[in-house]
């Protein structure tokens, strides 16, 4: 049987603070419907110039550590050429070079194959845009 492609868009509200939002449960729910027990690939994509997708441990401080590291690498100050929105917003446009806007993950027997502590997360440092879309696509 040839592979099938299924896609869905999630609407995520990230609020007015920098966030790491765990999408793992939403990915698993999507795969329950889309994968039908098949092997394949899940692609997670955020179509925004100021957000990214990370596979990282959450709940044990790693998500806060990621935001702290991004503050060190990409300070929210006036050094950025890209200047509009909140002060330091130019750094948000550099974020996808460090946290890419996509991840492609293996699906085995319809289940997302992550390591024990891994989660799929939306990383959003842009306080000016609290409404995000994330596209989930399964090919299998």
Backbone as a printed PyTorch tensor [residue, N CA C, xyz], in Angstrom:
tensor([[[ 0.8460, -1.1790,  0.0000],
         [ 0.0000,  0.0000,  0.0000],
         [ 0.8910,  1.2410,  0.0000]],

        [[ 0.6580,  2.2000, -0.8870],
         [ 1.4790,  3.4110, -0.9150],
         [ 1.2840,  4.2370,  0.3420]],

        [[ 2.3080,  5.0500,  0.6490],
         [ 2.2370,  5.9050,  1.8220],
         [ 1.1440,  6.9460,  1.6950]],

        [[ 0.6660,  7.3830,  2.8420],
         [-0.3540,  8.4300,  2.8730],
         [ 0.1880,  9.6310,  3.6220]],

        [[-0.2780, 10.7820,  3.2070],
         [ 0.1090, 12.0460,  3.8300],
         [-1.1250, 12.6460,  4.4850]],

        [[-0.9990, 13.0050,  5.7680],
         [-2.0840, 13.6360,  6.5070],
         [-1.5030, 14.8130,  7.2710]],

        [[-2.2400, 15.9110,  7.3150],
         [-1.7270, 17.0950,  7.9940],
         [-2.8380, 17.7900,  8.7790]],

        [[-2.4140, 18.5080,  9.8060],
         [-3.3450, 19.2720, 10.6500],
         [-2.6040, 20.4760, 11.2020]],

        [[-3.3310, 21.5630, 11.4020],
         [-2.7550, 22.7610, 11.9970],
         [-3.2900, 22.9410, 13.4080]],

        [[-2.3710, 23.1220, 14.3520],
         [-2.7410, 23.4410, 15.7300],
         [-2.6520, 24.9440, 15.9240]],

        [[-3.5790, 25.5130, 16.6560],
         [-3.5130, 26.9140, 17.0520],
         [-3.1080, 26.9470, 18.5160]],

        [[-1.9940, 27.6000, 18.7950],
         [-1.4150, 27.6240, 20.1380],
         [-1.3510, 29.0710, 20.6150]],

        [[-1.8350, 29.3140, 21.8230],
         [-1.6990, 30.6320, 22.4380],
         [-0.5340, 30.5640, 23.4170]],

        [[ 0.5050, 31.3630, 23.1590],
         [ 1.6950, 31.3320, 24.0110],
         [ 1.7130, 32.4580, 25.0340]],

        [[ 0.7750, 33.3920, 24.9370],
         [ 0.7110, 34.4720, 25.9190],
         [ 1.7510, 35.5460, 25.6800]],

        [[ 2.0060, 36.3310, 26.7120],
         [ 2.8860, 37.4940, 26.5750],
         [ 4.2610, 37.2730, 27.2020]],

        [[ 4.5990, 36.0400, 27.5090],
         [ 5.9140, 35.7200, 28.0730],
         [ 6.6390, 34.7590, 27.1320]],

        [[ 7.9560, 34.7200, 27.2330],
         [ 8.7330, 33.7430, 26.4770],
         [ 8.3710, 32.3580, 26.9940]],

        [[ 8.1750, 31.4160, 26.0800],
         [ 7.6840, 30.1130, 26.5060],
         [ 8.3370, 28.9550, 25.7680]],

        [[ 8.3210, 27.8220, 26.4390],
         [ 8.5830, 26.5250, 25.8430],
         [ 7.3000, 25.7380, 26.0930]],

        [[ 6.5440, 25.4700, 25.0280],
         [ 5.2400, 24.8150, 25.1370],
         [ 5.3600, 23.3770, 24.6670]],

        [[ 5.0190, 22.4490, 25.5330],
         [ 5.1080, 21.0260, 25.2110],
         [ 3.9790, 20.6370, 24.2560]],

        [[ 4.3360, 20.1260, 23.1040],
         [ 3.3790, 19.7030, 22.0770],
         [ 3.2510, 18.1860, 21.9770]],

        [[ 3.9490, 17.4650, 22.8350],
         [ 4.0320, 16.0110, 22.6980],
         [ 2.6630, 15.3500, 22.7080]],

        [[ 1.8090, 15.7340, 23.6340],
         [ 0.4760, 15.1210, 23.7290],
         [-0.3310, 15.3920, 22.4570]],

        [[-0.2640, 16.6180, 21.9450],
         [-0.9780, 16.9500, 20.7060],
         [-0.4410, 16.1320, 19.5390]],

        [[ 0.8760, 15.9130, 19.5010],
         [ 1.4740, 15.0780, 18.4520],
         [ 0.9690, 13.6450, 18.5550]],

        [[ 0.9200, 13.1200, 19.7760],
         [ 0.4480, 11.7490, 19.9860],
         [-1.0180, 11.5980, 19.5960]],

        [[-1.8340, 12.5760, 19.9450],
         [-3.2540, 12.5340, 19.5730],
         [-3.4100, 12.5400, 18.0520]],

        [[-2.6670, 13.4100, 17.3900],
         [-2.7040, 13.4690, 15.9320],
         [-2.3350, 12.1180, 15.3250]],

        [[-1.2800, 11.4950, 15.8390],
         [-0.8300, 10.2120, 15.2960],
         [-1.8360,  9.0980, 15.5320]],

        [[-2.5660,  9.1340, 16.6290],
         [-3.6050,  8.1250, 16.8690],
         [-4.6220,  8.1280, 15.7320]],

        [[-4.9370,  9.3220, 15.2410],
         [-5.9150,  9.4430, 14.1610],
         [-5.2720,  9.2530, 12.7810]],

        [[-4.0890,  9.8150, 12.5890],
         [-3.4960,  9.8720, 11.2500],
         [-2.6830,  8.6480, 10.8740]],

        [[-1.9800,  8.0530, 11.8200],
         [-1.0270,  6.9960, 11.4820],
         [-1.6830,  5.6370, 11.3050]],

        [[-2.7600,  5.3800, 12.0240],
         [-3.4290,  4.0870, 11.8720],
         [-2.5110,  2.9160, 12.1120]],

        [[-1.5750,  3.0350, 13.0610],
         [-0.6700,  1.9400, 13.3910],
         [ 0.4930,  1.7650, 12.4330]],

        [[ 0.6220,  2.6420, 11.4610],
         [ 1.6840,  2.5150, 10.4560],
         [ 2.9860,  3.1500, 10.9310]],

        [[ 4.0730,  2.7130, 10.3150],
         [ 5.3700,  3.3620, 10.4680],
         [ 5.4080,  4.5730,  9.5370]],

        [[ 6.2150,  5.5570,  9.9030],
         [ 6.3600,  6.7180,  9.0410],
         [ 7.1410,  7.8150,  9.7280]],

        [[ 6.8720,  9.0300,  9.2990],
         [ 7.5480, 10.2030,  9.8430],
         [ 6.5190, 11.2590, 10.2200]],

        [[ 6.7590, 11.8970, 11.3530],
         [ 5.9820, 13.0530, 11.7720],
         [ 6.8540, 14.2760, 11.5790]],

        [[ 6.3490, 15.2340, 10.8130],
         [ 7.0300, 16.5150, 10.6860],
         [ 6.2360, 17.5390, 11.4740]],

        [[ 6.9350, 18.3020, 12.3040],
         [ 6.3430, 19.3700, 13.1000],
         [ 6.9740, 20.6620, 12.5980]],

        [[ 6.1460, 21.6040, 12.1610],
         [ 6.6350, 22.8270, 11.5320],
         [ 5.8770, 24.0350, 12.0610]],

        [[ 6.6020, 25.0760, 12.4080],
         [ 5.9810, 26.3280, 12.8360],
         [ 6.2580, 27.3820, 11.7600]],

        [[ 5.1870, 27.8770, 11.0800],
         [ 5.3790, 28.8170,  9.9790],
         [ 5.4810, 30.2700, 10.4720]],

        [[ 6.4050, 30.5070, 11.3600],
         [ 6.6160, 31.8460, 11.9090],
         [ 8.1110, 32.1420, 11.8860]],

        [[ 8.4670, 33.3800, 11.6360],
         [ 9.8640, 33.7880, 11.5450],
         [10.5080, 33.9970, 12.9080]],

        [[ 9.7360, 33.8170, 13.9790],
         [10.2610, 34.1170, 15.3160],
         [ 9.9630, 33.0120, 16.3220]],

        [[ 9.8850, 31.7650, 15.8690],
         [ 9.6380, 30.6400, 16.7690],
         [10.3400, 29.4120, 16.2170]],

        [[10.5000, 28.4040, 17.0600],
         [11.1670, 27.1850, 16.6300],
         [10.5900, 25.9530, 17.3080]],

        [[11.0570, 24.8020, 16.8790],
         [10.6570, 23.5090, 17.4340],
         [11.9000, 22.8510, 18.0240]],

        [[11.7980, 22.4250, 19.2760],
         [12.9180, 21.7530, 19.9450],
         [12.4510, 20.4110, 20.4950]],

        [[13.3480, 19.4470, 20.4790],
         [13.1260, 18.1780, 21.1660],
         [14.0110, 18.2460, 22.4000]],

        [[13.3710, 18.3350, 23.5710],
         [14.0900, 18.6190, 24.8110],
         [13.3160, 18.0410, 25.9930]],

        [[14.0030, 17.7930, 27.0650],
         [13.3490, 17.3860, 28.3130],
         [12.6160, 18.5960, 28.8930]],

        [[11.4280, 18.3690, 29.4120],
         [10.6750, 19.4480, 30.0590],
         [10.3290, 19.0330, 31.4870]],

        [[ 9.9810, 20.0230, 32.2930],
         [ 9.5030, 19.7460, 33.6400],
         [10.5880, 19.5600, 34.6800]],

        [[11.8380, 19.4720, 34.2750],
         [12.9260, 19.3050, 35.2420],
         [13.8700, 20.5060, 35.1990]],

        [[13.4050, 21.5960, 34.5890],
         [14.2140, 22.7980, 34.5130],
         [14.8890, 23.0180, 33.1790]],

        [[14.9230, 22.0100, 32.3220],
         [15.6080, 22.1620, 31.0380],
         [14.9360, 23.1910, 30.1560]],

        [[13.6190, 23.3030, 30.2300],
         [12.9310, 24.3010, 29.4170],
         [13.3140, 25.7090, 29.8680]],

        [[13.4110, 25.9320, 31.1760],
         [13.8810, 27.2280, 31.6850],
         [15.3550, 27.4530, 31.3420]],

        [[16.1480, 26.3760, 31.3920],
         [17.5590, 26.4900, 31.0170],
         [17.7030, 26.8810, 29.5500]],

        [[16.8380, 26.3380, 28.6900],
         [16.8860, 26.6950, 27.2770],
         [16.6040, 28.1890, 27.0980]],

        [[15.5720, 28.6970, 27.7580],
         [15.2670, 30.1300, 27.6510],
         [16.4130, 30.9770, 28.1930]],

        [[17.0400, 30.5400, 29.2790],
         [18.1830, 31.2760, 29.8420],
         [19.3580, 31.2660, 28.8650]],

        [[19.6180, 30.1240, 28.2400],
         [20.7090, 30.0400, 27.2610],
         [20.4310, 30.9450, 26.0670]],

        [[19.1770, 30.9890, 25.6320],
         [18.8310, 31.8760, 24.5180],
         [19.0100, 33.3380, 24.9000]],

        [[18.7450, 33.6790, 26.1670],
         [18.9910, 35.0480, 26.6270],
         [20.4800, 35.3830, 26.5610]],

        [[21.3270, 34.4090, 26.8720],
         [22.7680, 34.6280, 26.8120],
         [23.2340, 34.7620, 25.3610]],

        [[22.7730, 33.8650, 24.4960],
         [23.1670, 33.8830, 23.0890],
         [22.5410, 35.0370, 22.3110]],

        [[21.2900, 35.3450, 22.6380],
         [20.5050, 36.3320, 21.8990],
         [19.8850, 37.3290, 22.8720]],

        [[20.6650, 38.2460, 23.4040],
         [20.1200, 39.1860, 24.3810],
         [19.0460, 40.0950, 23.7710]],

        [[18.0540, 40.4150, 24.5780],
         [16.9670, 41.3000, 24.1350],
         [17.3780, 42.7480, 24.3840]],

        [[18.2850, 43.2560, 23.5260],
         [18.7420, 44.6330, 23.6720],
         [18.7090, 45.3110, 22.3040]],

        [[19.3670, 46.4500, 22.1930],
         [19.2610, 47.2430, 20.9650],
         [20.3640, 46.9710, 19.9410]],

        [[21.0440, 45.8550, 20.0380],
         [22.1330, 45.5450, 19.0950],
         [21.6460, 45.0810, 17.7200]],

        [[20.3880, 44.7310, 17.5870],
         [19.8730, 44.0680, 16.3950],
         [19.5030, 45.0650, 15.3010]],

        [[19.8280, 44.7290, 14.0660],
         [19.4810, 45.5480, 12.9030],
         [17.9710, 45.5800, 12.6730]],

        [[17.3360, 44.4480, 12.9100],
         [15.8870, 44.3200, 12.7220],
         [15.2010, 44.9960, 13.9110]],

        [[14.5740, 46.1390, 13.6810],
         [14.0240, 46.9280, 14.7960],
         [12.5610, 47.2740, 14.5550]],

        [[11.7070, 46.5510, 15.1690],
         [10.2920, 46.9050, 15.2870],
         [ 9.7510, 46.0990, 16.4510]],

        [[ 8.5840, 46.4220, 16.9200],
         [ 8.0140, 45.6840, 18.0420],
         [ 8.7060, 46.0180, 19.3500]],

        [[ 8.6890, 45.0700, 20.2620],
         [ 9.2810, 45.2490, 21.5870],
         [10.7830, 45.4860, 21.4860]],

        [[11.3700, 46.1820, 22.4700],
         [12.8340, 46.3500, 22.4720],
         [13.5380, 44.9880, 22.4150]],

        [[14.5040, 44.8660, 21.5290],
         [15.2490, 43.6220, 21.3800],
         [14.5630, 42.5770, 20.5310]],

        [[13.4450, 42.9330, 19.9020],
         [12.6680, 41.9690, 19.1110],
         [13.4710, 41.3860, 17.9440]],

        [[14.4980, 42.0870, 17.4930],
         [15.3240, 41.5640, 16.4100],
         [15.8990, 40.2040, 16.7260]],

        [[16.1860, 39.9470, 17.9990],
         [16.7230, 38.6330, 18.3880],
         [15.7410, 37.5160, 18.0860]],

        [[14.4320, 37.8210, 18.1660],
         [13.4210, 36.8040, 17.8970],
         [13.5140, 36.3050, 16.4600]],

        [[13.9690, 37.1890, 15.5560],
         [14.1020, 36.8090, 14.1560],
         [15.3720, 36.0020, 13.8950]],

        [[16.2870, 35.9830, 14.8420],
         [17.5110, 35.1800, 14.7340],
         [17.2950, 33.8000, 15.3840]],

        [[16.3250, 33.6980, 16.2610],
         [16.0460, 32.4480, 16.9920],
         [15.9980, 31.2150, 16.0890]],

        [[15.2930, 31.2360, 14.9300],
         [15.2030, 30.0160, 14.1280],
         [16.5430, 29.4890, 13.5980]],

        [[17.5900, 30.3120, 13.6360],
         [18.9110, 29.8080, 13.2570],
         [19.4800, 28.8960, 14.3420]],

        [[18.9990, 29.0560, 15.5730],
         [19.4620, 28.2430, 16.7060],
         [18.4580, 27.1620, 17.0920]],

        [[17.1810, 27.4840, 17.0020],
         [16.0980, 26.5310, 17.2590],
         [15.2780, 26.4980, 15.9690]],

        [[15.5140, 25.4980, 15.1180],
         [14.8980, 25.4950, 13.7880],
         [13.3730, 25.4460, 13.8580]],

        [[12.7050, 25.8810, 12.7960],
         [11.2520, 25.9110, 12.8010],
         [10.6050, 24.5620, 12.4950]],

        [[11.3770, 23.4850, 12.5740],
         [10.8330, 22.1710, 12.2280],
         [11.5890, 21.0620, 12.9410]],

        [[10.9300, 19.9130, 13.0210],
         [11.5710, 18.6730, 13.4630],
         [10.8690, 17.5230, 12.7450]],

        [[11.6240, 16.5390, 12.3300],
         [11.0570, 15.3380, 11.7210],
         [11.4160, 14.1670, 12.6220]],

        [[10.3780, 13.4290, 13.0330],
         [10.5320, 12.4040, 14.0600],
         [10.0040, 11.0590, 13.5780]],

        [[10.6350,  9.9620, 14.0140],
         [10.1860,  8.6410, 13.5950],
         [ 8.8890,  8.2280, 14.2990]],

        [[ 8.0570,  7.5250, 13.5320],
         [ 6.8170,  6.9500, 14.0520],
         [ 6.8830,  5.4580, 13.7630]],

        [[ 6.7700,  4.6460, 14.7910],
         [ 6.8240,  3.1920, 14.6550],
         [ 5.5060,  2.6240, 15.1720]],

        [[ 4.8530,  1.8370, 14.3320],
         [ 3.5530,  1.2420, 14.6720],
         [ 2.5670,  2.3030, 15.1740]],

        [[ 2.6030,  3.4610, 14.5480],
         [ 1.6620,  4.5230, 14.8850],
         [ 2.0070,  5.3430, 16.1050]],

        [[ 3.1590,  5.0600, 16.7180],
         [ 3.5380,  5.7650, 17.9440],
         [ 4.8050,  6.5860, 17.7320]],

        [[ 4.8130,  7.7660, 18.3100],
         [ 5.9680,  8.6480, 18.2470],
         [ 7.1200,  8.0070, 19.0090]],

        [[ 8.2770,  7.8930, 18.3610],
         [ 9.4410,  7.2590, 18.9690],
         [10.3830,  8.3150, 19.5440]],

        [[10.1120,  8.7170, 20.7690],
         [10.9730,  9.6530, 21.4850],
         [11.7320,  8.9050, 22.5680]],

        [[12.8540,  9.4730, 22.9940],
         [13.5740,  8.9270, 24.1360],
         [12.7710,  9.1650, 25.4120]],

        [[13.1770,  8.5030, 26.4710],
         [12.4440,  8.5390, 27.7390],
         [12.1170,  9.9440, 28.2040]],

        [[13.0370, 10.8620, 28.1000],
         [12.8310, 12.2050, 28.6460],
         [12.5860, 13.2550, 27.5720]],

        [[12.4430, 12.8500, 26.3360],
         [12.2880, 13.8150, 25.2570],
         [10.8310, 14.2420, 25.0730]],

        [[10.6550, 15.5350, 24.8110],
         [ 9.3540, 16.1070, 24.4690],
         [ 9.5260, 16.9740, 23.2290]],

        [[ 8.4530, 17.1260, 22.4740],
         [ 8.4310, 17.9970, 21.3010],
         [ 7.8620, 19.3300, 21.7660]],

        [[ 8.6150, 20.4190, 21.5730],
         [ 8.2180, 21.7080, 22.1380],
         [ 8.2740, 22.8450, 21.1270]],

        [[ 7.3360, 23.7530, 21.2660],
         [ 7.3520, 25.0300, 20.5670],
         [ 8.1380, 26.0050, 21.4280]],

        [[ 9.1540, 26.6310, 20.8500],
         [ 9.9620, 27.6310, 21.5530],
         [ 9.6000, 28.9930, 20.9690]],

        [[ 9.0880, 29.8720, 21.8300],
         [ 8.6090, 31.1680, 21.3670],
         [ 9.1260, 32.2630, 22.2890]],

        [[10.0240, 33.0910, 21.7730],
         [10.5580, 34.2040, 22.5610],
         [ 9.9100, 35.5270, 22.1690]],

        [[ 9.0060, 35.5040, 21.1900],
         [ 8.3750, 36.7170, 20.6820],
         [ 7.1480, 37.0630, 21.5210]],

        [[ 7.2870, 38.0320, 22.3920],
         [ 6.1850, 38.4430, 23.2640],
         [ 5.1250, 39.2400, 22.5060]],

        [[ 5.4440, 39.6910, 21.2960],
         [ 4.5140, 40.5080, 20.5180],
         [ 3.4600, 39.6890, 19.7750]],

        [[ 3.6680, 38.3910, 19.6240],
         [ 2.7330, 37.5520, 18.8700],
         [ 2.3400, 36.3400, 19.7130]],

        [[ 1.2390, 36.4280, 20.4580],
         [ 0.8540, 35.3270, 21.3360],
         [ 0.1020, 34.1970, 20.6390]],

        [[-0.2040, 34.3390, 19.3640],
         [-0.9720, 33.3230, 18.6470],
         [-0.0990, 32.6620, 17.5940]],

        [[ 0.0990, 31.3580, 17.7600],
         [ 0.9880, 30.6020, 16.8760],
         [ 0.2350, 29.4610, 16.2170]],

        [[ 0.7150, 29.0840, 15.0610],
         [ 0.2420, 27.8880, 14.4050],
         [ 1.3770, 26.8930, 14.3280]],

        [[ 1.0410, 25.6330, 14.4910],
         [ 2.0070, 24.5480, 14.3460],
         [ 1.3660, 23.5260, 13.4170]],

        [[ 2.0840, 23.1730, 12.3400],
         [ 1.5540, 22.1870, 11.3920],
         [ 2.1660, 20.8220, 11.6990]],

        [[ 1.3080, 19.8490, 11.9170],
         [ 1.7120, 18.4530, 12.1060],
         [ 1.4180, 17.7190, 10.8140]],

        [[ 2.3970, 16.9880, 10.2840],
         [ 2.2080, 16.2370,  9.0480],
         [ 2.7660, 14.8300,  9.2350]],

        [[ 1.9560, 13.8470,  8.8850],
         [ 2.3810, 12.4420,  8.9600],
         [ 2.4670, 11.8770,  7.5580]],

        [[ 3.5800, 11.2330,  7.2900],
         [ 3.7690, 10.5170,  6.0400],
         [ 4.1090,  9.0800,  6.3940]],

        [[ 3.2600,  8.1560,  5.9540],
         [ 3.5020,  6.7590,  6.2960],
         [ 2.6840,  5.8160,  5.4630]]])
